[in-house]
Structures are given as C-alpha cells and as structure tokens.
Amino acid sequence: MATTVYFTETKDFKLIKERVLTQDDYYLVYVYADTSNARIPKELIRKLPYYGNNLIWIDTARMDAVSIANHMVLTIGQLMDPEEEIDFLIVSKTSRYDKLVIFLRDQGISVDLVKPEGVATKKTGTGKKRGRPKKAKAGKKGRPKKTTTEAAGEVKPEKKRRGRPPKSESEKAAVKKTKTQKGAKVKKTRKPRVEKEITPEEVDAKITALGTLDYNVEKVARKLFSVSKIKRPKLKINLLDLIKRETAEDDLGAEELFKKLNELKLVEINEKSGRLNYKD
C-alpha cells in the first residue's frame, strides 16, 4: 500500500481536500496553522471526523516562513525510510516553496508541488491613460500634400523586402506539424509500488533484542513492530489510545507503559513539535 505525506497551510488545504478524502492509500497531512489567530475553514471542520488521525497540526504562532520551511525539511528527513517508498507533496497557491522543492531535489529527495490549476493572472489598471486630453494637432508645416490626380500619375517603385521569401501554405503546414510532433510529451508510466511486508521473524528478532519485557510492554512493542514507522502513532495521545486498546489499561496504566517504552529507548518525544520518534 502506498504512503503519501502532504504539507500544507490551512488556507491551501482545500487544494487537496477532495484528493485525500477519496484516497485509498495511507496518507498523512501536516497542517500549518496559527492557533493564536486560527480561522479554520468551516468545510474542514465538518470533515474532520473523516480524517481521523491523518491530520497533524503544527502551531505556527511563533514561526516565520523560514521556520516552516525548516520544519518541512526536518520532518521529511525523519520520515524517510530506505525500506519504504514515500511520496512527499508540498501544497501551496503561491511559489514561496519552489526554492525549497529545488533544494530537496538537489539532495536526491523526491518532492512534488501541488498548485491550483488554471490560475488566471489579475489585470491591473483600466487600460485608459491618465492626464490631460491631447489637443488636436495643427496642420503640419512643409510642402502641401499632392492631390489625387497628381498621385495617380506617379508610379512608385516597388520596395524590395529584406530577408527570406515568405513560405507557401504547404510549407507552413509542414512546419506546424513538425513542431506539434516535437512538442508532444511522452507520459511516463509509473511502476506500481510494492510495500515491504514485515515478517513475524523480524518482529521476534526486535523483541529479543530488547531483552526480558513485561507482558503488556511486549504486547505493545509487537503491535508497533508489525507496521512500518510511517503508520505508527505520531503523537503521544494517539500512542496512549493504542496502548489502552491493546492492554485494556486505564489512563494511569497507559502512562506507565509509555514511560517503560521511553526507558527502553523504543520511542522518544520531541519536546518542540510533540511528535514521537521511533528508534528501532
């Protein structure tokens, strides 16, 4: 199953809203929002139950454009997995992230941009020139114009045109056909991605490497090891929910199990972003 990771701001989320709601493959969306002055679109609020844990909110109240770009780079670096192919997409109506995409591609990281299609450029001005209206031109000085009879008697020499002679209609059609053939782009067919299957033997090897474990700790660890890192809970609250589902522990018991996982260096929490980092 393919994995897609999006990066977008709340104002640009509608560019991918329909895409992610109809996407069959697994996906994550990092939504950058200023929580101190958040204006989340009503359509997004109504659809939130459909997204589940696929939306990860990043508070940008104290972040500028450079900080947001740096956060994208660091997150992509953390999510990259040599054993799993992941599609990274940056969504924006503007070109503010174009240089960031070029930088990432120069590092060998495949990142695409999602922009609105058919954006029309705004016309500025009304086309009328400002200022005083021009006065009517007075008659030009010099020789008077020749009358019709005088002009009819003169035969002007034909001017020679410089450059190549004009092409015939058949030649023009041939050139146009050649350009059309050259300009036609060949669409590359994308190979279907095959997700690497995690075998029970691989899970057992990781469990053995951790040493002797409590029953509930081992049960949670096996659940985490059985899926790739990109599909594991990204926030502490989501991991606590998983622990409670797997072990039937209450909030206090789930918190204790989380501490044990942390002591085993299996999972760490990033104090700045609140995201979980898995160390296996």
CSV table of C-alpha atoms in Angstrom, one decimal:
chain,number,residue,atom,x,y,z
A,1,MET,CA,0.0,0.0,0.0
A,2,ALA,CA,1.4,3.4,-1.0
A,3,THR,CA,2.1,6.2,1.5
A,4,THR,CA,1.7,9.9,0.8
A,5,VAL,CA,2.7,12.7,3.1
A,6,TYR,CA,1.3,16.3,2.4
A,7,PHE,CA,2.5,19.6,3.8
A,8,THR,CA,0.0,22.5,3.6
A,9,GLU,CA,-1.3,25.6,5.4
A,10,THR,CA,-5.0,25.9,6.4
A,11,LYS,CA,-5.7,28.4,3.6
A,12,ASP,CA,-4.3,26.0,1.0
A,13,PHE,CA,-5.9,22.8,2.4
A,14,LYS,CA,-8.8,22.9,0.0
A,15,LEU,CA,-6.5,22.2,-2.9
A,16,ILE,CA,-6.1,18.6,-1.7
A,17,LYS,CA,-9.3,18.1,0.3
A,18,GLU,CA,-11.1,16.0,-2.3
A,19,ARG,CA,-8.0,14.1,-3.1
A,20,VAL,CA,-7.3,12.9,0.5
A,21,LEU,CA,-11.0,12.1,1.1
A,22,THR,CA,-11.1,9.7,-1.9
A,23,GLN,CA,-7.5,8.3,-1.4
A,24,ASP,CA,-7.4,4.6,-0.8
A,25,ASP,CA,-3.8,4.5,0.2
A,26,TYR,CA,-2.4,5.5,3.6
A,27,TYR,CA,-1.7,9.3,3.9
A,28,LEU,CA,-0.6,12.0,6.4
A,29,VAL,CA,-1.3,15.7,6.2
A,30,TYR,CA,0.8,18.2,8.2
A,31,VAL,CA,-1.4,21.3,8.5
A,32,TYR,CA,0.4,24.5,9.5
A,33,ALA,CA,-1.9,26.8,11.4
A,34,ASP,CA,-1.5,29.9,13.6
A,35,THR,CA,-3.5,28.8,16.7
A,36,SER,CA,-3.4,32.3,18.2
A,37,ASN,CA,-5.4,33.6,15.3
A,38,ALA,CA,-6.7,30.4,13.7
A,39,ARG,CA,-9.5,30.6,11.1
A,40,ILE,CA,-10.1,27.0,10.1
A,41,PRO,CA,-12.5,26.8,7.2
A,42,LYS,CA,-15.9,25.5,8.1
A,43,GLU,CA,-15.7,22.8,5.4
A,44,LEU,CA,-12.6,21.4,7.0
A,45,ILE,CA,-14.2,21.4,10.5
A,46,ARG,CA,-17.2,19.5,9.1
A,47,LYS,CA,-15.0,16.9,7.5
A,48,LEU,CA,-12.6,16.4,10.5
A,49,PRO,CA,-14.3,13.1,11.7
A,50,TYR,CA,-13.4,11.6,8.3
A,51,TYR,CA,-9.7,12.3,8.6
A,52,GLY,CA,-9.2,10.5,11.9
A,53,ASN,CA,-5.5,10.7,12.9
A,54,ASN,CA,-4.3,11.5,9.4
A,55,LEU,CA,-4.1,15.3,10.2
A,56,ILE,CA,-1.2,16.5,12.2
A,57,TRP,CA,-1.5,20.2,13.3
A,58,ILE,CA,1.6,22.3,13.6
A,59,ASP,CA,1.3,25.6,15.5
A,60,THR,CA,2.9,28.4,13.6
A,61,ALA,CA,2.1,31.2,16.1
A,62,ARG,CA,5.9,31.7,16.7
A,63,MET,CA,7.1,30.5,13.3
A,64,ASP,CA,8.0,32.6,10.2
A,65,ALA,CA,8.2,31.3,6.6
A,66,VAL,CA,11.8,30.2,7.1
A,67,SER,CA,10.9,28.2,10.2
A,68,ILE,CA,8.0,26.5,8.4
A,69,ALA,CA,10.3,25.5,5.6
A,70,ASN,CA,12.9,24.2,8.0
A,71,HIS,CA,10.2,22.1,9.8
A,72,MET,CA,9.2,20.6,6.5
A,73,VAL,CA,12.9,19.6,5.7
A,74,LEU,CA,13.4,18.1,9.2
A,75,THR,CA,10.1,16.2,9.1
A,76,ILE,CA,10.9,14.7,5.6
A,77,GLY,CA,14.3,13.7,6.9
A,78,GLN,CA,12.7,11.9,9.9
A,79,LEU,CA,10.1,10.1,7.8
A,80,MET,CA,12.4,8.9,5.0
A,81,ASP,CA,12.8,5.1,5.2
A,82,PRO,CA,15.2,3.3,2.8
A,83,GLU,CA,12.9,0.2,3.0
A,84,GLU,CA,9.7,2.1,2.1
A,85,GLU,CA,9.0,4.5,-0.7
A,86,ILE,CA,7.0,7.6,0.4
A,87,ASP,CA,5.6,10.4,-1.7
A,88,PHE,CA,6.1,13.9,-0.3
A,89,LEU,CA,4.0,16.7,-1.6
A,90,ILE,CA,4.0,20.4,-0.7
A,91,VAL,CA,0.7,22.2,-1.3
A,92,SER,CA,0.6,25.9,-1.9
A,93,LYS,CA,-1.2,28.5,-4.0
A,94,THR,CA,2.0,30.6,-4.2
A,95,SER,CA,5.6,30.0,-5.3
A,96,ARG,CA,7.0,30.5,-1.8
A,97,TYR,CA,8.1,26.9,-1.6
A,98,ASP,CA,9.6,26.5,-5.1
A,99,LYS,CA,13.2,27.0,-3.9
A,100,LEU,CA,12.6,24.6,-1.1
A,101,VAL,CA,11.5,21.9,-3.5
A,102,ILE,CA,14.5,22.5,-5.7
A,103,PHE,CA,16.8,22.3,-2.7
A,104,LEU,CA,15.3,18.9,-1.6
A,105,ARG,CA,15.5,17.5,-5.1
A,106,ASP,CA,19.2,18.5,-5.3
A,107,GLN,CA,19.7,16.3,-2.2
A,108,GLY,CA,18.2,13.4,-4.0
A,109,ILE,CA,14.8,13.6,-2.3
A,110,SER,CA,11.7,13.3,-4.5
A,111,VAL,CA,9.3,16.1,-3.6
A,112,ASP,CA,6.4,17.4,-5.7
A,113,LEU,CA,4.4,20.6,-5.6
A,114,VAL,CA,0.6,20.8,-5.7
A,115,LYS,CA,-0.8,24.1,-7.1
A,116,PRO,CA,-4.2,25.2,-8.3
A,117,GLU,CA,-4.8,24.6,-12.0
A,118,GLY,CA,-5.7,27.3,-14.4
A,119,VAL,CA,-4.9,30.3,-12.2
A,120,ALA,CA,-5.7,33.5,-14.1
A,121,THR,CA,-3.4,36.5,-13.6
A,122,LYS,CA,-5.0,39.6,-12.4
A,123,LYS,CA,-5.2,42.5,-14.7
A,124,THR,CA,-4.1,45.8,-13.3
A,125,GLY,CA,-5.5,49.2,-14.5
A,126,THR,CA,-8.4,50.0,-16.8
A,127,GLY,CA,-6.3,50.5,-19.9
A,128,LYS,CA,-7.1,54.2,-20.1
A,129,LYS,CA,-4.2,56.7,-19.8
A,130,ARG,CA,-4.4,59.4,-17.2
A,131,GLY,CA,-3.6,63.0,-17.7
A,132,ARG,CA,-5.0,65.9,-19.8
A,133,PRO,CA,-6.6,65.1,-23.1
A,134,LYS,CA,-4.3,65.8,-26.1
A,135,LYS,CA,-5.0,68.8,-28.1
A,136,ALA,CA,-6.0,68.5,-31.7
A,137,LYS,CA,-2.8,68.6,-33.9
A,138,ALA,CA,-2.5,71.7,-36.0
A,139,GLY,CA,-1.7,71.3,-39.7
A,140,LYS,CA,1.8,70.1,-40.4
A,141,LYS,CA,4.3,72.6,-41.8
A,142,GLY,CA,6.1,71.9,-45.1
A,143,ARG,CA,5.0,71.0,-48.6
A,144,PRO,CA,1.3,70.6,-49.3
A,145,LYS,CA,0.0,67.1,-49.9
A,146,LYS,CA,-0.3,66.0,-53.5
A,147,THR,CA,-3.8,65.9,-55.0
A,148,THR,CA,-5.4,62.7,-56.1
A,149,THR,CA,-4.7,63.5,-59.8
A,150,GLU,CA,-1.1,64.1,-59.1
A,151,ALA,CA,-0.7,61.0,-57.0
A,152,ALA,CA,-2.4,58.9,-59.7
A,153,GLY,CA,0.1,59.9,-62.3
A,154,GLU,CA,3.1,58.8,-60.2
A,155,VAL,CA,4.2,55.1,-60.2
A,156,LYS,CA,6.1,54.3,-57.1
A,157,PRO,CA,8.9,51.8,-57.4
A,158,GLU,CA,8.2,48.5,-55.6
A,159,LYS,CA,10.2,48.2,-52.4
A,160,LYS,CA,12.3,45.1,-52.1
A,161,ARG,CA,11.8,43.1,-48.9
A,162,ARG,CA,14.8,42.0,-46.9
A,163,GLY,CA,15.2,38.5,-45.5
A,164,ARG,CA,13.8,35.2,-46.6
A,165,PRO,CA,10.9,34.9,-49.1
A,166,PRO,CA,7.6,34.1,-47.4
A,167,LYS,CA,6.7,30.4,-47.2
A,168,SER,CA,3.8,28.9,-49.0
A,169,GLU,CA,0.8,27.5,-47.2
A,170,SER,CA,2.0,23.9,-47.7
A,171,GLU,CA,5.4,24.7,-46.2
A,172,LYS,CA,3.7,26.4,-43.2
A,173,ALA,CA,1.6,23.3,-42.6
A,174,ALA,CA,4.6,21.0,-42.7
A,175,VAL,CA,6.5,23.2,-40.1
A,176,LYS,CA,3.5,23.3,-37.8
A,177,LYS,CA,3.1,19.5,-38.0
A,178,THR,CA,6.8,19.0,-37.1
A,179,LYS,CA,6.5,21.4,-34.1
A,180,THR,CA,3.4,19.6,-32.9
A,181,GLN,CA,5.2,16.2,-33.0
A,182,LYS,CA,8.2,17.5,-31.2
A,183,GLY,CA,6.1,19.2,-28.5
A,184,ALA,CA,4.1,16.1,-27.6
A,185,LYS,CA,5.3,14.9,-24.3
A,186,VAL,CA,5.5,11.2,-23.6
A,187,LYS,CA,3.8,10.4,-20.3
A,188,LYS,CA,5.9,8.1,-18.2
A,189,THR,CA,4.1,5.1,-16.7
A,190,ARG,CA,4.7,4.8,-13.0
A,191,LYS,CA,5.6,1.4,-11.7
A,192,PRO,CA,3.2,0.1,-9.1
A,193,ARG,CA,4.7,0.3,-5.6
A,194,VAL,CA,5.0,-2.9,-3.6
A,195,GLU,CA,5.1,-2.4,0.2
A,196,LYS,CA,7.6,-4.4,2.0
A,197,GLU,CA,6.0,-7.0,4.2
A,198,ILE,CA,7.1,-7.2,7.8
A,199,THR,CA,7.5,-10.9,8.8
A,200,PRO,CA,6.9,-12.4,12.2
A,201,GLU,CA,10.6,-13.4,12.3
A,202,GLU,CA,11.6,-9.8,12.0
A,203,VAL,CA,9.3,-8.8,14.8
A,204,ASP,CA,10.6,-11.6,17.0
A,205,ALA,CA,14.2,-10.5,16.4
A,206,LYS,CA,13.4,-7.0,17.5
A,207,ILE,CA,11.6,-8.2,20.7
A,208,THR,CA,14.6,-10.5,21.5
A,209,ALA,CA,17.0,-7.5,21.2
A,210,LEU,CA,15.0,-5.6,23.9
A,211,GLY,CA,15.6,-8.4,26.5
A,212,THR,CA,13.2,-9.5,29.1
A,213,LEU,CA,9.9,-7.5,28.9
A,214,ASP,CA,6.7,-7.3,30.9
A,215,TYR,CA,3.7,-8.9,29.2
A,216,ASN,CA,1.9,-5.6,28.3
A,217,VAL,CA,5.1,-3.9,27.2
A,218,GLU,CA,5.9,-6.8,24.9
A,219,LYS,CA,2.3,-6.8,23.5
A,220,VAL,CA,2.5,-3.1,22.7
A,221,ALA,CA,6.0,-3.5,21.2
A,222,ARG,CA,4.9,-6.3,18.9
A,223,LYS,CA,1.9,-4.2,17.7
A,224,LEU,CA,4.3,-1.3,16.9
A,225,PHE,CA,6.9,-3.5,15.2
A,226,SER,CA,4.3,-5.2,13.0
A,227,VAL,CA,3.8,-2.0,11.0
A,228,SER,CA,6.2,0.5,9.4
A,229,LYS,CA,7.2,3.6,11.2
A,230,ILE,CA,5.1,5.9,9.0
A,231,LYS,CA,1.9,4.0,10.0
A,232,ARG,CA,2.6,4.2,13.8
A,233,PRO,CA,1.0,6.9,16.0
A,234,LYS,CA,2.7,10.2,15.5
A,235,LEU,CA,1.6,11.9,18.8
A,236,LYS,CA,1.7,10.7,22.4
A,237,ILE,CA,-2.1,10.9,22.8
A,238,ASN,CA,-2.5,8.6,19.8
A,239,LEU,CA,0.0,6.1,21.2
A,240,LEU,CA,-1.7,6.1,24.6
A,241,ASP,CA,-5.0,5.3,22.9
A,242,LEU,CA,-3.3,2.3,21.2
A,243,ILE,CA,-1.9,1.1,24.5
A,244,LYS,CA,-5.3,1.2,26.1
A,245,ARG,CA,-6.8,-0.7,23.2
A,246,GLU,CA,-4.2,-3.4,23.3
A,247,THR,CA,-3.9,-3.9,27.1
A,248,ALA,CA,-7.2,-2.7,28.5
A,249,GLU,CA,-5.3,-0.4,30.9
A,250,ASP,CA,-6.7,2.9,32.2
A,251,ASP,CA,-5.1,6.3,31.6
A,252,LEU,CA,-2.7,5.9,34.5
A,253,GLY,CA,-1.6,2.4,33.4
A,254,ALA,CA,-1.2,3.5,29.8
A,255,GLU,CA,1.0,6.4,31.0
A,256,GLU,CA,3.2,4.0,33.0
A,257,LEU,CA,3.6,1.7,29.9
A,258,PHE,CA,4.6,4.7,27.8
A,259,LYS,CA,7.3,5.6,30.3
A,260,LYS,CA,8.7,2.0,30.1
A,261,LEU,CA,8.8,2.2,26.3
A,262,ASN,CA,10.7,5.5,26.7
A,263,GLU,CA,13.1,3.9,29.1
A,264,LEU,CA,13.8,1.1,26.6
A,265,LYS,CA,14.7,3.9,24.0
A,266,LEU,CA,12.0,2.4,21.8
A,267,VAL,CA,10.2,5.8,21.5
A,268,GLU,CA,11.1,9.4,22.2
A,269,ILE,CA,9.0,12.5,22.2
A,270,ASN,CA,10.2,15.7,20.5
A,271,GLU,CA,9.5,18.5,23.1
A,272,LYS,CA,9.3,21.2,20.4
A,273,SER,CA,6.9,19.6,17.9
A,274,GLY,CA,5.3,17.0,20.2
A,275,ARG,CA,5.9,14.2,17.6
A,276,LEU,CA,7.1,10.7,18.5
A,277,ASN,CA,10.4,9.3,17.2
A,278,TYR,CA,10.7,5.5,17.0
A,279,LYS,CA,14.3,4.2,17.5
A,280,ASP,CA,14.0,0.6,16.4
